[in-house]
Coordinates of C-alpha atoms in Angstrom, one line a residue:
M27 CA -48.6 2.2 89.4
A28 CA -51.5 0.0 88.2
K29 CA -49.4 -1.5 85.5
L30 CA -46.6 -2.3 88.1
I31 CA -49.1 -4.0 90.4
D32 CA -50.5 -6.1 87.5
F33 CA -47.0 -7.1 86.5
N34 CA -46.1 -8.2 90.1
S35 CA -49.4 -10.2 90.3
L36 CA -48.5 -11.9 87.0
V37 CA -45.0 -12.8 88.4
L38 CA -46.6 -14.2 91.6
M39 CA -49.0 -16.3 89.5
I40 CA -46.1 -17.7 87.4
I41 CA -44.1 -18.6 90.5
A42 CA -47.1 -20.3 92.0
T43 CA -47.7 -22.3 88.8
I44 CA -44.0 -23.4 88.7
A45 CA -44.2 -24.4 92.4
L46 CA -47.3 -26.5 91.6
F47 CA -45.5 -28.3 88.8
H48 CA -42.5 -29.0 91.0
S49 CA -44.4 -30.1 94.1
Y50 CA -42.7 -33.0 95.9
V51 CA -43.0 -35.1 99.0
V52 CA -40.6 -34.5 101.8
M53 CA -42.2 -36.4 104.7
G54 CA -45.4 -38.3 105.4
M55 CA -46.6 -41.8 106.3
T56 CA -46.2 -44.6 103.8
S57 CA -50.0 -45.1 104.0
S58 CA -50.6 -41.5 102.8
S59 CA -48.4 -42.1 99.7
M60 CA -49.2 -45.7 98.8
Y61 CA -52.1 -48.1 98.6
V62 CA -52.4 -51.9 98.4
N63 CA -53.2 -52.9 94.8
W64 CA -53.4 -56.7 95.1
G65 CA -53.6 -59.3 97.8
A66 CA -55.3 -56.9 100.2
H67 CA -57.0 -59.8 102.0
H68 CA -53.8 -60.8 103.8
C69 CA -51.3 -57.9 103.8
K70 CA -51.3 -54.7 105.9
L71 CA -50.6 -51.0 105.3
L72 CA -50.8 -49.1 108.5
G73 CA -49.1 -45.8 109.2
D74 CA -45.5 -46.0 108.1
D75 CA -45.4 -49.8 107.8
L76 CA -46.3 -52.0 104.9
Q77 CA -46.3 -55.8 105.4
L78 CA -46.6 -57.9 102.3
V79 CA -47.6 -61.6 102.5
L80 CA -47.2 -64.6 100.2
D81 CA -49.0 -67.9 100.8
K82 CA -50.6 -70.5 98.5
S83 CA -53.6 -68.3 97.9
A84 CA -51.8 -65.3 96.6
G85 CA -49.0 -62.8 96.9
S86 CA -49.5 -59.1 97.5
G87 CA -48.3 -55.7 96.4
A88 CA -48.7 -51.9 96.7
Q89 CA -48.1 -48.9 94.6
S90 CA -47.7 -45.1 95.0
K91 CA -50.8 -43.0 94.7
R92 CA -49.0 -40.5 92.4
S93 CA -46.7 -40.8 89.4
F94 CA -43.3 -39.0 89.4
H95 CA -40.8 -37.7 87.0
F96 CA -37.2 -37.6 88.4
G97 CA -36.3 -37.6 92.1
S98 CA -35.0 -39.7 94.9
F99 CA -37.1 -42.7 96.1
E100 CA -36.2 -44.2 99.5
M101 CA -37.6 -47.3 101.2
L102 CA -36.6 -49.3 104.2
I103 CA -37.1 -53.1 103.6
K104 CA -36.7 -56.2 105.6
L105 CA -36.8 -59.3 103.5
V106 CA -38.4 -62.7 104.0
P107 CA -36.3 -64.7 106.5
N108 CA -35.2 -68.3 106.6
N109 CA -36.0 -70.5 103.5
S110 CA -37.2 -67.9 101.0
A111 CA -36.4 -70.0 97.9
G112 CA -38.7 -69.3 94.9
T113 CA -40.0 -66.0 96.3
V114 CA -39.2 -62.6 94.8
T115 CA -39.6 -59.3 96.8
T116 CA -39.5 -56.1 94.7
Y117 CA -39.2 -52.4 94.9
Y118 CA -39.2 -50.5 91.6
L119 CA -40.4 -47.6 89.5
S120 CA -42.5 -48.2 86.4
S121 CA -44.7 -46.5 83.8
I122 CA -47.4 -48.5 82.1
G123 CA -47.9 -49.9 78.6
T124 CA -45.9 -52.1 76.2
K125 CA -43.3 -49.5 75.8
H126 CA -42.9 -48.8 79.5
D127 CA -39.9 -47.5 81.4
E128 CA -38.8 -49.3 84.6
I129 CA -36.0 -49.2 87.2
D130 CA -35.8 -52.3 89.4
F131 CA -34.7 -53.7 92.7
E132 CA -35.6 -57.3 92.9
F133 CA -34.6 -59.6 95.7
L134 CA -34.4 -63.3 94.7
G135 CA -34.9 -65.6 97.7
N136 CA -32.8 -68.7 98.5
I137 CA -32.7 -71.7 100.7
S138 CA -31.7 -71.2 104.4
G139 CA -28.1 -70.4 104.8
Q140 CA -27.6 -69.1 101.3
P141 CA -27.5 -65.4 100.4
Y142 CA -30.2 -63.5 98.7
I143 CA -29.5 -62.2 95.2
I144 CA -30.0 -58.5 94.7
H145 CA -31.2 -58.2 91.1
T146 CA -31.2 -54.8 89.3
N147 CA -32.5 -53.9 85.8
I148 CA -33.6 -51.0 83.8
Y149 CA -36.2 -50.9 81.0
T150 CA -36.5 -48.2 78.3
Q151 CA -39.4 -48.2 75.9
G152 CA -40.3 -51.7 76.9
V153 CA -36.8 -53.2 76.5
G154 CA -34.8 -54.4 79.5
N155 CA -31.9 -57.0 79.3
R156 CA -29.7 -54.8 81.4
E157 CA -29.3 -57.0 84.5
Q158 CA -26.7 -56.6 87.2
Q159 CA -26.8 -58.9 90.3
F160 CA -25.1 -58.7 93.7
Y161 CA -24.8 -60.6 96.9
P162 CA -25.6 -58.5 99.9
W163 CA -22.8 -57.7 102.3
F164 CA -25.2 -58.0 105.3
D165 CA -28.2 -60.1 106.3
P166 CA -31.2 -58.4 104.6
T167 CA -33.6 -60.4 106.7
A168 CA -32.3 -59.4 110.2
D169 CA -33.1 -55.7 110.0
F170 CA -34.3 -52.9 107.8
H171 CA -31.9 -51.5 105.1
N172 CA -32.4 -48.4 102.9
Y173 CA -32.9 -49.0 99.2
T174 CA -32.9 -45.9 97.1
I175 CA -33.3 -45.2 93.4
H176 CA -32.0 -41.8 92.4
W177 CA -33.3 -40.8 88.9
N178 CA -32.5 -37.5 87.2
P179 CA -32.1 -36.3 83.5
N180 CA -28.5 -37.4 83.4
T181 CA -28.3 -40.7 85.3
V182 CA -30.0 -43.4 87.4
V183 CA -28.2 -44.6 90.5
W184 CA -29.1 -47.5 92.7
Y185 CA -28.1 -47.1 96.4
I186 CA -28.1 -49.5 99.4
D187 CA -27.6 -47.8 102.8
S188 CA -26.3 -44.7 100.9
I189 CA -23.7 -46.8 99.1
P190 CA -24.1 -46.7 95.3
I191 CA -24.0 -50.1 93.6
R192 CA -24.8 -49.2 90.0
V193 CA -25.1 -46.3 87.6
F194 CA -26.8 -46.0 84.2
R195 CA -25.9 -42.8 82.4
N196 CA -28.0 -40.9 79.8
Y197 CA -26.4 -41.5 76.3
Q198 CA -29.5 -40.5 74.3
F199 CA -27.3 -38.5 72.0
K200 CA -25.6 -41.8 71.0
G201 CA -29.0 -43.4 70.3
I202 CA -29.3 -45.3 73.6
P203 CA -32.8 -44.8 75.1
F204 CA -33.1 -43.3 78.5
P205 CA -36.1 -43.2 80.8
N206 CA -37.0 -39.5 80.7
Q207 CA -40.3 -39.3 78.7
Q208 CA -42.8 -41.0 81.0
G209 CA -44.0 -40.6 84.5
M210 CA -43.5 -43.6 86.8
R211 CA -45.2 -44.9 89.9
V212 CA -43.4 -46.7 92.7
Y213 CA -44.3 -50.4 93.2
T214 CA -43.7 -53.1 95.8
S215 CA -44.6 -56.8 95.6
L216 CA -44.0 -60.2 97.1
W217 CA -44.8 -63.1 94.7
N218 CA -44.3 -66.7 93.7
A219 CA -41.5 -66.9 91.0
D220 CA -40.2 -70.4 91.6
D221 CA -40.2 -71.1 87.9
W222 CA -37.0 -69.0 87.6
A223 CA -36.0 -67.1 90.8
T224 CA -33.8 -69.6 92.6
R225 CA -31.2 -71.5 90.6
G226 CA -33.1 -70.9 87.4
G227 CA -36.2 -72.6 88.9
L228 CA -34.6 -75.7 90.2
V229 CA -35.5 -74.9 93.8
K230 CA -39.2 -74.5 94.4
I231 CA -41.1 -72.8 97.2
D232 CA -41.4 -74.9 100.3
W233 CA -45.0 -74.0 101.3
T234 CA -44.6 -75.5 104.8
N235 CA -42.7 -72.3 105.5
A236 CA -45.6 -70.1 104.5
P237 CA -46.8 -67.4 105.1
F238 CA -43.8 -65.5 103.7
I239 CA -43.6 -61.9 105.0
A240 CA -41.6 -58.9 103.7
T241 CA -41.8 -55.6 105.6
Y242 CA -41.4 -52.1 104.1
R243 CA -41.1 -48.9 106.1
K244 CA -40.7 -45.2 105.7
F245 CA -41.3 -44.7 101.9
R246 CA -39.9 -41.3 101.1
P247 CA -40.4 -40.1 97.5
R248 CA -38.6 -36.8 97.4
A249 CA -39.5 -36.3 93.8
C250 CA -41.3 -34.2 91.1
Y251 CA -44.9 -35.1 90.5
W252 CA -45.9 -36.1 87.0
N253 CA -48.4 -33.7 85.6
G254 CA -48.4 -34.8 82.0
P255 CA -45.9 -34.1 79.2
M256 CA -45.2 -30.6 80.6
S257 CA -43.3 -32.4 83.4
I258 CA -40.7 -33.7 81.0
S259 CA -39.1 -30.3 80.9
Q260 CA -40.4 -28.8 84.2
C261 CA -39.0 -31.6 86.4
A262 CA -35.6 -31.5 84.6
I263 CA -34.9 -27.8 85.4
P264 CA -32.0 -27.7 87.9
T265 CA -33.8 -25.4 90.4
K266 CA -33.4 -25.5 94.2
T267 CA -36.7 -27.4 94.4
N268 CA -35.5 -29.9 91.8
W269 CA -32.3 -30.6 93.8
W270 CA -31.9 -34.1 92.2
S271 CA -31.2 -32.4 88.9
S272 CA -28.5 -30.1 90.1
P273 CA -25.0 -30.5 88.7
L274 CA -23.9 -32.0 92.1
Y275 CA -25.9 -35.1 91.2
N276 CA -24.7 -35.4 87.6
K277 CA -21.9 -37.8 88.7
L278 CA -20.7 -39.6 91.8
S279 CA -18.3 -37.9 94.2
A280 CA -14.8 -39.4 94.5
N281 CA -15.8 -40.9 97.9
K282 CA -19.0 -42.5 96.5
L283 CA -17.2 -43.8 93.4
G284 CA -14.7 -45.4 95.7
Q285 CA -17.4 -47.0 97.8
M286 CA -19.2 -48.3 94.7
N287 CA -16.0 -49.8 93.1
S288 CA -15.2 -51.6 96.3
M289 CA -18.7 -53.1 96.6
R290 CA -18.8 -54.1 92.9
S291 CA -15.4 -55.8 93.1
K292 CA -16.4 -57.8 96.1
Y293 CA -20.1 -58.5 95.7
M294 CA -21.2 -58.3 92.0
I295 CA -22.0 -61.7 90.6
Y296 CA -23.5 -60.9 87.2
D297 CA -23.0 -58.0 84.7
Y298 CA -24.8 -58.1 81.4
C299 CA -22.0 -56.1 79.9
K300 CA -19.6 -59.0 80.4
D301 CA -22.0 -61.7 79.1
V302 CA -20.4 -62.1 75.6
K303 CA -22.1 -65.4 75.0
R304 CA -25.6 -64.1 75.7
F305 CA -25.2 -61.3 73.2
K306 CA -23.2 -63.4 70.7
G307 CA -20.4 -60.9 70.8
V308 CA -22.5 -57.9 69.8
M309 CA -22.6 -56.1 73.1
P310 CA -25.1 -53.3 73.9
I311 CA -23.6 -49.9 72.9
E312 CA -23.6 -48.6 76.5
C313 CA -21.2 -51.4 77.6
S314 CA -18.4 -49.6 75.8
L315 CA -19.1 -46.2 77.4
P316 CA -18.2 -44.9 80.8
Q317 CA -21.1 -45.0 83.3
Y318 CA -19.5 -43.2 86.2

């Protein structure tokens, strides 16, 4: 009987350890999950709301308190209204270092009456150059919209209001790097990028419109915490807790695929995989492989 009790205790200890490695955030205020990392003198993080400000003195930004490895990362964002030319608002995942991984949403401002450009990119081992850009099919300054990055061992999917707009699939077995070896934090920022953001830098920021304000709300990182290299395998196991890694999320459903194809056909304005001139005819390997 003593041996049986010891064995059961050991099992409970193992289960508790696994649960610790797989801990994730379901609910909670944005302020409990993030902190302002620059420009704190003129931006606000209170409860579930984060307000970033850009003026001549500085921009501002915030980041998550924890690093993650795989999961679903949701944020409601309302972008800078009116003449936002030269400004860039961001929401992205990133590790640190010269060989960092990164998954981007960037919102390139424009002059009044012109649409924003939704800029997406993915870096692996410090190398990006995988840009795809879209016009929004709504006014992103009039109300909040949900921007979600879904990241698992098989794929990265960018969503807007639950509609997928882009997929990047894991083809490591073909020699294409995939972001699965580093933990990443979530970052937000609003900054001056008028040397490139609007028409390649031709349109500069009109500071008479300052301060520029972008508002973030209800950050929801339903994700696996990064606890060092052990998380590379622990967070990839398709358990009930690690729901993002289940076979259900290995590919888009027929309905989601139809939504994405419709959005891309109407609103995509740039795809690196079609920029033959940029790559001098030697296209990235993934461009010849199905992504969804």
